[in-house]
CSV table of N, CA, C and O in Angstrom, one decimal:
chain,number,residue,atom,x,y,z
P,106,UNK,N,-22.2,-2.5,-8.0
P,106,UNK,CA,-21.6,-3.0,-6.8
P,106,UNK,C,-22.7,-3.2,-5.8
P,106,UNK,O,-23.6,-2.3,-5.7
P,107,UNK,N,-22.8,-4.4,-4.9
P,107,UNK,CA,-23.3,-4.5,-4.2
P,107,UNK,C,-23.5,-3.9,-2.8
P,107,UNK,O,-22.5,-4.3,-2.2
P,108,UNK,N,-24.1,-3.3,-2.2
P,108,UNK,CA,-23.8,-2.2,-1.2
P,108,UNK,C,-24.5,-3.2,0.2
P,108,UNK,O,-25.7,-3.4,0.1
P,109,UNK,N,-23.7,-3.9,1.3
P,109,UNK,CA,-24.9,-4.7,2.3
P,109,UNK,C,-25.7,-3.6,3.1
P,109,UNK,O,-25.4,-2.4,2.9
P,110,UNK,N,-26.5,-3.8,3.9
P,110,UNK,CA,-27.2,-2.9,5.0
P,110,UNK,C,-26.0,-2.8,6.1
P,110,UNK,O,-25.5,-3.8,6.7
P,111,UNK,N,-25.8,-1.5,6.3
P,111,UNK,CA,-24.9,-1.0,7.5
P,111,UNK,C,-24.6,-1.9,9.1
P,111,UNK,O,-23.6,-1.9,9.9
P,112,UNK,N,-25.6,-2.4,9.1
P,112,UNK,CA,-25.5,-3.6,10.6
P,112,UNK,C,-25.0,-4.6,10.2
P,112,UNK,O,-24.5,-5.2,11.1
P,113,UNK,N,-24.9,-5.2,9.3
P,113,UNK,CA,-23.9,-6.4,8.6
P,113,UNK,C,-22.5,-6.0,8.6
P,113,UNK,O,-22.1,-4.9,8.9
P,114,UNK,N,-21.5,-7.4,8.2
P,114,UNK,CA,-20.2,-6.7,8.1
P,114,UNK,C,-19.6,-7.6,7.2
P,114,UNK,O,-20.4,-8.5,6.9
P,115,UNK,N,-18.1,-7.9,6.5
P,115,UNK,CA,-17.6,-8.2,5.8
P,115,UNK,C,-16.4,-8.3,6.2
P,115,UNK,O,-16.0,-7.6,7.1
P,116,UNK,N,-15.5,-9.4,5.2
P,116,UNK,CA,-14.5,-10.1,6.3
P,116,UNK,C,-13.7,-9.1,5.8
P,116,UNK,O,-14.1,-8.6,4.8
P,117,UNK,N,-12.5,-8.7,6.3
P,117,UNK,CA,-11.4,-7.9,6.2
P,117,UNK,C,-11.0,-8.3,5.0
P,117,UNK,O,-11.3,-7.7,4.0
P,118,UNK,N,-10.4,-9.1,5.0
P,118,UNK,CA,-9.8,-9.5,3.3
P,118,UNK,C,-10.4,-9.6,2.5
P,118,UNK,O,-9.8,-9.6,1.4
P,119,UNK,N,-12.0,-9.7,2.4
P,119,UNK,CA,-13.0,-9.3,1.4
P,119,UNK,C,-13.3,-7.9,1.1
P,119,UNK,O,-13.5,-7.6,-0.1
P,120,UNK,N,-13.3,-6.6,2.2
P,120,UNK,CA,-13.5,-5.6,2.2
P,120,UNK,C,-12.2,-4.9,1.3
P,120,UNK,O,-12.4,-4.3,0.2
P,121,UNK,N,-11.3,-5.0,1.8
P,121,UNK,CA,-9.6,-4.5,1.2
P,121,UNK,C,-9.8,-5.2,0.0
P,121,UNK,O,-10.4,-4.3,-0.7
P,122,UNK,N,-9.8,-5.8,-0.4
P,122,UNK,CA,-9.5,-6.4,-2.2
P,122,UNK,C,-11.1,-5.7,-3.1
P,122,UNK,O,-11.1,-5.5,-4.3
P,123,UNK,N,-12.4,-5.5,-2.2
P,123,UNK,CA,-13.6,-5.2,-3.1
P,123,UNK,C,-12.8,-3.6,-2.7
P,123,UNK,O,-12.9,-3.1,-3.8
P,124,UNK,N,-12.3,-2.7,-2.0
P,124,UNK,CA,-12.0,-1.2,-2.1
P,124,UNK,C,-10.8,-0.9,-2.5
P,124,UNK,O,-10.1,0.0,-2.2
P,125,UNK,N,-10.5,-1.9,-3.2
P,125,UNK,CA,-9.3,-1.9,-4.3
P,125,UNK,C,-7.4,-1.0,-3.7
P,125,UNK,O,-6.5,-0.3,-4.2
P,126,UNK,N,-7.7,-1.6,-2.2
P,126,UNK,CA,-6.3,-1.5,-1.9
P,126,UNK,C,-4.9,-2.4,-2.1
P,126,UNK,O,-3.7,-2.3,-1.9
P,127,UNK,N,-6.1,-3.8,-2.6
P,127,UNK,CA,-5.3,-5.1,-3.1
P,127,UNK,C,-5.2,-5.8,-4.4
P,127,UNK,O,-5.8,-6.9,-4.1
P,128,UNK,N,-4.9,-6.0,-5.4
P,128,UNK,CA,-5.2,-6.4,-6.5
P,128,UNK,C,-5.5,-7.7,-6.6
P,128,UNK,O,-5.6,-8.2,-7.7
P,129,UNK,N,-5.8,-8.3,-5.3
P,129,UNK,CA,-6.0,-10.2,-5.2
P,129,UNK,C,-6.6,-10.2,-4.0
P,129,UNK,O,-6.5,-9.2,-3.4
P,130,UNK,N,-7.4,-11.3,-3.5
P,130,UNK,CA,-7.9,-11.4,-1.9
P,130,UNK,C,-6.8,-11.7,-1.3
P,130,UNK,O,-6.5,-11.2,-0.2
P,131,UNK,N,-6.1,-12.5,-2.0
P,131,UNK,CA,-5.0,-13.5,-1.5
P,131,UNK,C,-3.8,-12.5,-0.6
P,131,UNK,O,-3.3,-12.5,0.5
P,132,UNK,N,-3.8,-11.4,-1.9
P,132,UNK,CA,-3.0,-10.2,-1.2
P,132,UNK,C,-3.3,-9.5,0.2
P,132,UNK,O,-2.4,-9.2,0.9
P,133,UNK,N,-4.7,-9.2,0.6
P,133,UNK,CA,-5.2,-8.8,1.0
P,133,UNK,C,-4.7,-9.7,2.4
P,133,UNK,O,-4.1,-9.2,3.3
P,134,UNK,N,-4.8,-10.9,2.3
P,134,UNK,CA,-5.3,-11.8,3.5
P,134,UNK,C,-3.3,-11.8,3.5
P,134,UNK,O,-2.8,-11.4,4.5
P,135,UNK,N,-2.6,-12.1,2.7
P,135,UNK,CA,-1.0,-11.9,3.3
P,135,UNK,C,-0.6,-10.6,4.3
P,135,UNK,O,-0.2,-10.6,5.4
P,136,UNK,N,-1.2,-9.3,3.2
P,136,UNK,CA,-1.1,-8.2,4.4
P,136,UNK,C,-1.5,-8.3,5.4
P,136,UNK,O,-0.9,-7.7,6.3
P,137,UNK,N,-2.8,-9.0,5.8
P,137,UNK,CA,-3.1,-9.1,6.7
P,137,UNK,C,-2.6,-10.1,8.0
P,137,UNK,O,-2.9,-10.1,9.2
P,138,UNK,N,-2.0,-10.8,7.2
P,138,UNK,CA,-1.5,-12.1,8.4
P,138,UNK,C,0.1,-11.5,8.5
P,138,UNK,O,0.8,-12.4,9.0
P,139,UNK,N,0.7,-10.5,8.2
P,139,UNK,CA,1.9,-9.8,7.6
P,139,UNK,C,1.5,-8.9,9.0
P,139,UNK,O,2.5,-8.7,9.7
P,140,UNK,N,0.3,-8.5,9.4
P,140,UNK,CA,0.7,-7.6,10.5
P,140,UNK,C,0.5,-5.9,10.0
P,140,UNK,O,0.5,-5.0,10.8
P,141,UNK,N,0.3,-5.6,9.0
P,141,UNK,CA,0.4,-4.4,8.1
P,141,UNK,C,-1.2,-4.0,7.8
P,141,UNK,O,-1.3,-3.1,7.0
P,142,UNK,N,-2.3,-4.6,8.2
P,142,UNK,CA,-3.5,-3.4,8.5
P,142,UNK,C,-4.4,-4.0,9.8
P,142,UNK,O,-4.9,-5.1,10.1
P,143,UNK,N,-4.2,-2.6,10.5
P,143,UNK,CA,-4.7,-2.3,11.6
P,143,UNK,C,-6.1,-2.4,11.8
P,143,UNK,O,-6.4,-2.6,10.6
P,144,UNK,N,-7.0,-2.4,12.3
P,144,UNK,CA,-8.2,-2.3,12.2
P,144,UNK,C,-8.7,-1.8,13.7
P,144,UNK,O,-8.7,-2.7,14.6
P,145,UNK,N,-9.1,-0.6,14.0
P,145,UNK,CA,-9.7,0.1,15.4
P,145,UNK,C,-8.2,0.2,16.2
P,145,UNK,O,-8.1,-0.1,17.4
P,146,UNK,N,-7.4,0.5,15.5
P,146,UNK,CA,-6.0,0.5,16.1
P,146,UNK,C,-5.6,-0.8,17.1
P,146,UNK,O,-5.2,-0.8,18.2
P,147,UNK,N,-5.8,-1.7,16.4
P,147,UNK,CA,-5.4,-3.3,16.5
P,147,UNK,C,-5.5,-4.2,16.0
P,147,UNK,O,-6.6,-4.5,15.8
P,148,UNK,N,-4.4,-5.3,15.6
P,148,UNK,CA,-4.0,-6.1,14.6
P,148,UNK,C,-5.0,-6.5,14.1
P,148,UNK,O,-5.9,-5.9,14.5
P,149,UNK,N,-5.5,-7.5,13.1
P,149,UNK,CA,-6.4,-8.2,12.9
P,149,UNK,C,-6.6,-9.3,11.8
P,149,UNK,O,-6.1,-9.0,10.7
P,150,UNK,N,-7.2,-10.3,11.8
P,150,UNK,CA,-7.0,-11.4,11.2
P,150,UNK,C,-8.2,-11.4,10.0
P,150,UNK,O,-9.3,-11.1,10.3
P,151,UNK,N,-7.8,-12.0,8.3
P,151,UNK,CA,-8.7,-11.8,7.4
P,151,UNK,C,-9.7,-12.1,7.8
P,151,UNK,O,-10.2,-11.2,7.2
P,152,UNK,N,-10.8,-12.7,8.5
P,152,UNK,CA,-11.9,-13.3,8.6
P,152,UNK,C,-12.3,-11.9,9.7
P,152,UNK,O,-13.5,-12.0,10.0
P,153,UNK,N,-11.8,-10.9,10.2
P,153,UNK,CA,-12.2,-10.1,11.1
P,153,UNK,C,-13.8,-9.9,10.2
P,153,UNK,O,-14.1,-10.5,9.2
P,154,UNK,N,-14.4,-9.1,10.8
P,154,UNK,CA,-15.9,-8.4,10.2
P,154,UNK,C,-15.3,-7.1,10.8
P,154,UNK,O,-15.0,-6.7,11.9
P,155,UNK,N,-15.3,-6.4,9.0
P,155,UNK,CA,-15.5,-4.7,9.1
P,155,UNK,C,-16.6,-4.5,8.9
P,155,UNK,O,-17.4,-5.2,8.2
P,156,UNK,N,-17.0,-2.9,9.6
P,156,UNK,CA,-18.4,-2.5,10.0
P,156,UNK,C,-18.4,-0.8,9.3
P,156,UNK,O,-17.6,0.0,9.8
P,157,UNK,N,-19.1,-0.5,8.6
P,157,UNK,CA,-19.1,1.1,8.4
P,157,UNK,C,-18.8,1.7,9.8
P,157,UNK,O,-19.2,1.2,10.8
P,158,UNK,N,-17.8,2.9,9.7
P,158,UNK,CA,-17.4,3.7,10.3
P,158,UNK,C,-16.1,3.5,11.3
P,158,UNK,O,-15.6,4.3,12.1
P,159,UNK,N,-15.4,1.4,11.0
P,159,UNK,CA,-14.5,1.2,11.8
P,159,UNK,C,-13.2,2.3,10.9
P,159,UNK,O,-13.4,3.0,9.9
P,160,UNK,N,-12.2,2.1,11.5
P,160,UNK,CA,-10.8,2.9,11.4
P,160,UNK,C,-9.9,1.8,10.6
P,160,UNK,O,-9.9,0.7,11.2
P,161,UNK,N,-9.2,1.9,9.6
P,161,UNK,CA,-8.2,1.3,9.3
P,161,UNK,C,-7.0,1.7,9.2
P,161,UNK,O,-6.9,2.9,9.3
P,162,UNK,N,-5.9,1.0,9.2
P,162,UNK,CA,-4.5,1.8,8.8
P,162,UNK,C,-3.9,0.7,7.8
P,162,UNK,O,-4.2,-0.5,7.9
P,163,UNK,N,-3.3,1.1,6.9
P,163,UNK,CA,-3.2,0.1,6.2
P,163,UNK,C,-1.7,0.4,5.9
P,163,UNK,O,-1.4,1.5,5.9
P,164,UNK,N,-0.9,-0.5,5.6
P,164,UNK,CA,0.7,0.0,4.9
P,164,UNK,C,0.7,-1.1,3.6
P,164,UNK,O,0.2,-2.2,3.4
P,165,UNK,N,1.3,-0.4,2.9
P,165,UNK,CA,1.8,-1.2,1.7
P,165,UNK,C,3.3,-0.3,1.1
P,165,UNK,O,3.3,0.8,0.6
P,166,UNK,N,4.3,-1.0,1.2
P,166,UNK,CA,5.3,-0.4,0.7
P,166,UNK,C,5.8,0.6,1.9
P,166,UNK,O,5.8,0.4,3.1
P,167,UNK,N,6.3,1.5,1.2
P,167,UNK,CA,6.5,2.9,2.0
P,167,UNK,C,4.7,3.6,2.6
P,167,UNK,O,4.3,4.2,3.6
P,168,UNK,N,4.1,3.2,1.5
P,168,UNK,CA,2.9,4.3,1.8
P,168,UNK,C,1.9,3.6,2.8
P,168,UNK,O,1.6,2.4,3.0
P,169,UNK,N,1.5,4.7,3.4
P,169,UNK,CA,0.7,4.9,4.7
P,169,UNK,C,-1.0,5.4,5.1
P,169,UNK,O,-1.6,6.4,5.3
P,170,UNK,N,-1.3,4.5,5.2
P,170,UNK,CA,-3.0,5.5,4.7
P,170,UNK,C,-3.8,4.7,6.5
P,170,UNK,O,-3.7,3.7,7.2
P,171,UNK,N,-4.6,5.8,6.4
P,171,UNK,CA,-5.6,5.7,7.6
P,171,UNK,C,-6.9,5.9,6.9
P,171,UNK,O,-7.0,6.9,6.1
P,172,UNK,N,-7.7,5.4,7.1
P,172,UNK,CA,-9.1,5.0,6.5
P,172,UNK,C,-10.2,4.9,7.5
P,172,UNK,O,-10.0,4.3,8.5
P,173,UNK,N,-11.5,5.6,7.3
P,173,UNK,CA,-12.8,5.2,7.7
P,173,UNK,C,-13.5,4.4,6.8
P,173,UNK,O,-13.5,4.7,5.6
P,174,UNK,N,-14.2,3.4,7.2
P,174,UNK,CA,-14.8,2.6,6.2
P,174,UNK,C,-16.2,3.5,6.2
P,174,UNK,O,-16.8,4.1,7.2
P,175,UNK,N,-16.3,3.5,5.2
P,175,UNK,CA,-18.2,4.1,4.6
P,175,UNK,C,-19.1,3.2,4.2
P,175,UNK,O,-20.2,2.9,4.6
P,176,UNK,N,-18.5,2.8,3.5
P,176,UNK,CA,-19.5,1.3,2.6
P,176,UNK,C,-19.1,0.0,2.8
P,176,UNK,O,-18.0,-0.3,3.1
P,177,UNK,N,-19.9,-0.8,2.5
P,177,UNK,CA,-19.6,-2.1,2.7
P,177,UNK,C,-19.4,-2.7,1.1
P,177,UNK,O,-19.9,-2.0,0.2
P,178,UNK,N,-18.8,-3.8,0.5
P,178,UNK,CA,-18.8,-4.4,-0.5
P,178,UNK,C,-18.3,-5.3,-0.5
P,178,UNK,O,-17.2,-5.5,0.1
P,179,UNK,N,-19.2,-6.6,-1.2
P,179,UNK,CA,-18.3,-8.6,-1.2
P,179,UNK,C,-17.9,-8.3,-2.0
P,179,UNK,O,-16.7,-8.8,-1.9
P,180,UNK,N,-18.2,-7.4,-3.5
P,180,UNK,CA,-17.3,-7.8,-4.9
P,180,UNK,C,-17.5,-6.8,-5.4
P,180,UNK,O,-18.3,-6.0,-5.5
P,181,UNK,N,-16.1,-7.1,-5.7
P,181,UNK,CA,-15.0,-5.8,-6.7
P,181,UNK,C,-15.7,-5.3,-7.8
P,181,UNK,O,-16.2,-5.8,-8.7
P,182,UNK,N,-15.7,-3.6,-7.3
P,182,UNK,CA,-16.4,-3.2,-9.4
P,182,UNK,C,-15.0,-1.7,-9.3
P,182,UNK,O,-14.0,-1.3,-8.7
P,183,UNK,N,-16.1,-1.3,-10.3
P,183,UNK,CA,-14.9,-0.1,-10.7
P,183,UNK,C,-14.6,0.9,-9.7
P,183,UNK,O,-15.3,1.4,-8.9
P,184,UNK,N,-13.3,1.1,-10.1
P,184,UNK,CA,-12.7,2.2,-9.2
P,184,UNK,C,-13.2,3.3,-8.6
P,184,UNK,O,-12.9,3.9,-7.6
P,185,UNK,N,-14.1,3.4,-9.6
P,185,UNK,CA,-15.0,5.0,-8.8
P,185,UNK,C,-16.2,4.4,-7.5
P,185,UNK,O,-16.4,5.0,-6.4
P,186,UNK,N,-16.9,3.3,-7.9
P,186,UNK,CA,-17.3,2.7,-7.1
P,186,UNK,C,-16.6,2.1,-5.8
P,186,UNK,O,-17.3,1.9,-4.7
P,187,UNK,N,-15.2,1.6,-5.8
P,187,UNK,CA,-14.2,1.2,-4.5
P,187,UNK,C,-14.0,2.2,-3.6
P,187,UNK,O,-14.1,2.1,-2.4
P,188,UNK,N,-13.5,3.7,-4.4
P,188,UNK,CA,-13.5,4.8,-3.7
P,188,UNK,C,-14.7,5.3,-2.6
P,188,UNK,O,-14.5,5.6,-1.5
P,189,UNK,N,-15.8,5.3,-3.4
P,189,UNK,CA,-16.6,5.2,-1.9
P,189,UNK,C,-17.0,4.4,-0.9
P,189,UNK,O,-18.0,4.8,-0.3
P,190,UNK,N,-16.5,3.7,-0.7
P,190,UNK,CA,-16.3,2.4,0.0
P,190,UNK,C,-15.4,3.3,1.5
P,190,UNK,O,-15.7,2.9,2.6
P,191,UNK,N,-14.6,4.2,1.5
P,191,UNK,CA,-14.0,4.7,2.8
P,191,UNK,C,-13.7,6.2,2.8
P,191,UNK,O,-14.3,7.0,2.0
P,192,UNK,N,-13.2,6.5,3.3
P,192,UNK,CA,-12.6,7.8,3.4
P,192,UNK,C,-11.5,8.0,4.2
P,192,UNK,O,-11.5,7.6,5.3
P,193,UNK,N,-10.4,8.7,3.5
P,193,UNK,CA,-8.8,9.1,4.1
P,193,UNK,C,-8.9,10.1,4.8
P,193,UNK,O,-9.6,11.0,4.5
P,194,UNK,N,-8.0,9.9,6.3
P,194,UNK,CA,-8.5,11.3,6.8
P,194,UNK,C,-7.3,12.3,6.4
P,194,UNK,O,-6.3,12.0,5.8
P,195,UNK,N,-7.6,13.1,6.9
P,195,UNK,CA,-7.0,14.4,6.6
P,195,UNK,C,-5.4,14.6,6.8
P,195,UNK,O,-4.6,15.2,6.1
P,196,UNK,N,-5.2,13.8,8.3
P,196,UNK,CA,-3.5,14.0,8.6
P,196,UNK,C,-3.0,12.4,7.8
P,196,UNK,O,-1.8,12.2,8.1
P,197,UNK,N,-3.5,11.6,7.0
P,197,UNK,CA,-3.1,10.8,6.3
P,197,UNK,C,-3.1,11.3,4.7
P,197,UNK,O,-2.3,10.8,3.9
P,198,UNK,N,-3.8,12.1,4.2
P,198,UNK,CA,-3.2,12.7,3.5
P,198,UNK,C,-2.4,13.7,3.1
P,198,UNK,O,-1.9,13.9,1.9
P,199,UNK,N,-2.1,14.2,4.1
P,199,UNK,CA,-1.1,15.1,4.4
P,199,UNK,C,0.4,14.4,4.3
P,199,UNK,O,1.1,14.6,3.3
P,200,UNK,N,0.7,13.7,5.4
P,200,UNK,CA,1.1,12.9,5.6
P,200,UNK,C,1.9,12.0,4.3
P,200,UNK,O,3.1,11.6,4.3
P,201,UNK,N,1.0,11.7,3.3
P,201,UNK,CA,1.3,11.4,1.9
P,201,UNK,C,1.8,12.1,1.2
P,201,UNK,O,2.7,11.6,0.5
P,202,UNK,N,1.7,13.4,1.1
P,202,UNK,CA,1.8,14.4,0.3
P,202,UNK,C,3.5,14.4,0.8
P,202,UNK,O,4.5,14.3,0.0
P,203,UNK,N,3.4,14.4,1.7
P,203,UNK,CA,4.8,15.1,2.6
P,203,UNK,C,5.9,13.8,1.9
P,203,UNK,O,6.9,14.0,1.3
P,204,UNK,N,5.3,12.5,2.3
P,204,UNK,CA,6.4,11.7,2.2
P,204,UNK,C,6.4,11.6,0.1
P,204,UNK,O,7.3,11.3,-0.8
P,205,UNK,N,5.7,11.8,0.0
P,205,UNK,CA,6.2,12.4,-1.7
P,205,UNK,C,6.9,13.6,-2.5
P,205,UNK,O,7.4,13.8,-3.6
P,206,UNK,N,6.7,14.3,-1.3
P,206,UNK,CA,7.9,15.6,-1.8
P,206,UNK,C,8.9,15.1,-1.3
P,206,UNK,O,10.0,15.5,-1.9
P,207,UNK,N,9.1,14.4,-0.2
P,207,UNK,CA,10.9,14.1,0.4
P,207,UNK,C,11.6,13.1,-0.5
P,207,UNK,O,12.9,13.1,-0.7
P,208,UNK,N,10.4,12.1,-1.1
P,208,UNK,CA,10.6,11.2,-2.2
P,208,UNK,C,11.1,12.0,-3.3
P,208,UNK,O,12.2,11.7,-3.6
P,209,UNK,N,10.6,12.9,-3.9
P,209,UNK,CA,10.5,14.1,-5.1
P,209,UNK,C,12.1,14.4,-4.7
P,209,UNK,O,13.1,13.9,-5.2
P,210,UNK,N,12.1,15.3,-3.9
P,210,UNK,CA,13.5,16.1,-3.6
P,210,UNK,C,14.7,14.9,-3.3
P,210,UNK,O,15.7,15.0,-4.1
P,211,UNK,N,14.8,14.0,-2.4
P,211,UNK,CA,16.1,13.5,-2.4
P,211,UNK,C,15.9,12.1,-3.6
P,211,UNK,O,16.5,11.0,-3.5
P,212,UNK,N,14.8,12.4,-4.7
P,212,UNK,CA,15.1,11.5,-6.1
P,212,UNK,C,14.9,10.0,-5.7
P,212,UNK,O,15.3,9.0,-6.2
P,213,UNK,N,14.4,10.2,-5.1
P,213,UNK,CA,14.3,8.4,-4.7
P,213,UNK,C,15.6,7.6,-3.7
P,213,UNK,O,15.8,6.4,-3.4
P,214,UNK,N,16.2,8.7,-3.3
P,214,UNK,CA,17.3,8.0,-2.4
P,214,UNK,C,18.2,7.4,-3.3
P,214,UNK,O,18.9,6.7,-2.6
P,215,UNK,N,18.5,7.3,-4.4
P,215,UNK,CA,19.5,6.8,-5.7
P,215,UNK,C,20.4,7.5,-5.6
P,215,UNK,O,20.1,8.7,-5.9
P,216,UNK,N,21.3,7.2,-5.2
P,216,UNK,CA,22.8,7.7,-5.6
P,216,UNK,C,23.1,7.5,-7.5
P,216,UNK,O,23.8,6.6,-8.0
P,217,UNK,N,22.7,8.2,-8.2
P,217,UNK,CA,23.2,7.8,-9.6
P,217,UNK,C,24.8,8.9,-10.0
P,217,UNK,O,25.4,9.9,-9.6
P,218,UNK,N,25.0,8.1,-10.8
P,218,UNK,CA,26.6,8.3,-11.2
P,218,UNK,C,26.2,9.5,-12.1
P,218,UNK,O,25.1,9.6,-12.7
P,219,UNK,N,27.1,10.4,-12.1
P,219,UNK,CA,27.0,11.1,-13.2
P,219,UNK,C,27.8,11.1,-14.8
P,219,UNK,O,27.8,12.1,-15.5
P,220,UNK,N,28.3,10.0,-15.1
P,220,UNK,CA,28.0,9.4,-16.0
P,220,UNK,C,28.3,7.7,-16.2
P,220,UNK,O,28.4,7.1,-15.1
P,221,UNK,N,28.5,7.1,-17.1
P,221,UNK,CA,28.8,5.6,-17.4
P,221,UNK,C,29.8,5.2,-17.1
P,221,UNK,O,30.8,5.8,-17.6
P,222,UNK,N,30.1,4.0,-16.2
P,222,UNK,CA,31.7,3.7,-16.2
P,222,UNK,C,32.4,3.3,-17.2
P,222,UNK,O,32.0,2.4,-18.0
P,223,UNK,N,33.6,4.1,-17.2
P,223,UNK,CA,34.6,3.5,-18.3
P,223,UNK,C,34.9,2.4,-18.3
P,223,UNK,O,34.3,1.6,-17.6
P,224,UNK,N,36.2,2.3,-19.5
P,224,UNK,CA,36.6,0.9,-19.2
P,224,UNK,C,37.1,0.4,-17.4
P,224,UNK,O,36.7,-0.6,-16.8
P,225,UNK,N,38.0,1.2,-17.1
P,225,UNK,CA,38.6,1.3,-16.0
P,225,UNK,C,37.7,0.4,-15.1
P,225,UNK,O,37.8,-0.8,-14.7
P,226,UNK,N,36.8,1.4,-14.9
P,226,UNK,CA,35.4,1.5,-13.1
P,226,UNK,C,34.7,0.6,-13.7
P,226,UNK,O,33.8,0.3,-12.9
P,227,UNK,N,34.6,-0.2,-14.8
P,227,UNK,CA,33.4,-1.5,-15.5
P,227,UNK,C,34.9,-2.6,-14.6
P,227,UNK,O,34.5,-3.3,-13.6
P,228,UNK,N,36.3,-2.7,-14.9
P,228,UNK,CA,37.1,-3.8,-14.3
P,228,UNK,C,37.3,-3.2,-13.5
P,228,UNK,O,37.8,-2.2,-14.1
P,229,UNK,N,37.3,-2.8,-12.3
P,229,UNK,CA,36.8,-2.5,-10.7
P,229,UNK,C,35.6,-3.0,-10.2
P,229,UNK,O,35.4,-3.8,-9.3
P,230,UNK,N,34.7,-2.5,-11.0
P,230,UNK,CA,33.2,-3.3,-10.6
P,230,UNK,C,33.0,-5.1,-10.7
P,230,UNK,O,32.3,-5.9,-10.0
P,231,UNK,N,33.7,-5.2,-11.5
P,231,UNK,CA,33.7,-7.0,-11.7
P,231,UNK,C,34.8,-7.4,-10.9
P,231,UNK,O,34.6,-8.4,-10.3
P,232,UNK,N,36.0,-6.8,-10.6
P,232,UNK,CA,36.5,-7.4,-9.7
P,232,UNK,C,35.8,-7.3,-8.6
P,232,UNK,O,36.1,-8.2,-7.9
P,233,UNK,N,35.0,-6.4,-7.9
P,233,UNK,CA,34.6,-6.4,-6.8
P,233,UNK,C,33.3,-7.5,-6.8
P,233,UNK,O,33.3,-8.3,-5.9
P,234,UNK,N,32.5,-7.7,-7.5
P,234,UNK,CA,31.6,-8.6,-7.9
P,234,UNK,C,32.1,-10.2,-7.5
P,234,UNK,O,31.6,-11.0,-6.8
P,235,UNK,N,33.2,-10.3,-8.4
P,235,UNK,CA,33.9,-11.4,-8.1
P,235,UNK,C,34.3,-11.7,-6.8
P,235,UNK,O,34.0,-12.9,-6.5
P,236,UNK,N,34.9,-11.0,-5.8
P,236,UNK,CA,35.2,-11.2,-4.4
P,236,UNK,C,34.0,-11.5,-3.4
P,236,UNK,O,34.2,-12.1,-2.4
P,237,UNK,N,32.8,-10.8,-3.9
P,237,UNK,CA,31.6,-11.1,-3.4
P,237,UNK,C,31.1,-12.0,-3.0
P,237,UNK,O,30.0,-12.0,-2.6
């Protein structure tokens, strides 16, 4: 991986896809025009220039991560290499932890049936389907 010298910078949507919070640039630059990563605690547009030591916040899904950038990178290599690229702070992973045990304990918020509908609750469900 290519590492630049610290006084340079790199565009936001190139940084997020080479530290593997995106699986596409493309992705990177939707979240980003989506409104969903922060940069120095304010919005910012893919072409921004991230700088070692700015702050990110990033959302994807439910999950929530706050980020210092460490390294710089134009292109994607392996995982162990993306990882040093930033660092999570501490009440963000906390924070993670937490919203995965509430995830854990109330099961994903799924109401599941405790068992299969009969004949009966299968013609209730299709009529209700049908009215829909």
């Amino acid at each position: 991986m290519t590492d630049i010298s610290t006084n340079a910078g790199v565009r936001a949507d190139v940084w997020l896809w080479a530290a593997r919070f995106f699986k596409t640039r493309s992705l990177a630059k939707q979240a980003i025009d989506a409104g969903k990563v922060e940069l120095n605690g304010a919005t910012c547009k893919p072409a921004k220039t991230v700088h070692v030591g700015d702050q990110l916040r990033i959302t994807r899904g439910e999950e929530r991560l706050a980020c210092v950038v460490a390294g710089l990178a134009e292109k994607r290599g392996p995982a162990p290499e993306a990882q040093k690229l930033y660092q999570e702070t501490e009440e963000s992973i906390a924070e993670r932890a937490r919203m995965r045990e509430d995830r854990r304990l109330t099961g994903g918020a799924l109401l599941r049936p405790d068992a299969r509908p009969d004949k009966r609750d299968r013609r209730l469900i299709q009529d209700l389907k049908k009215t829909l």
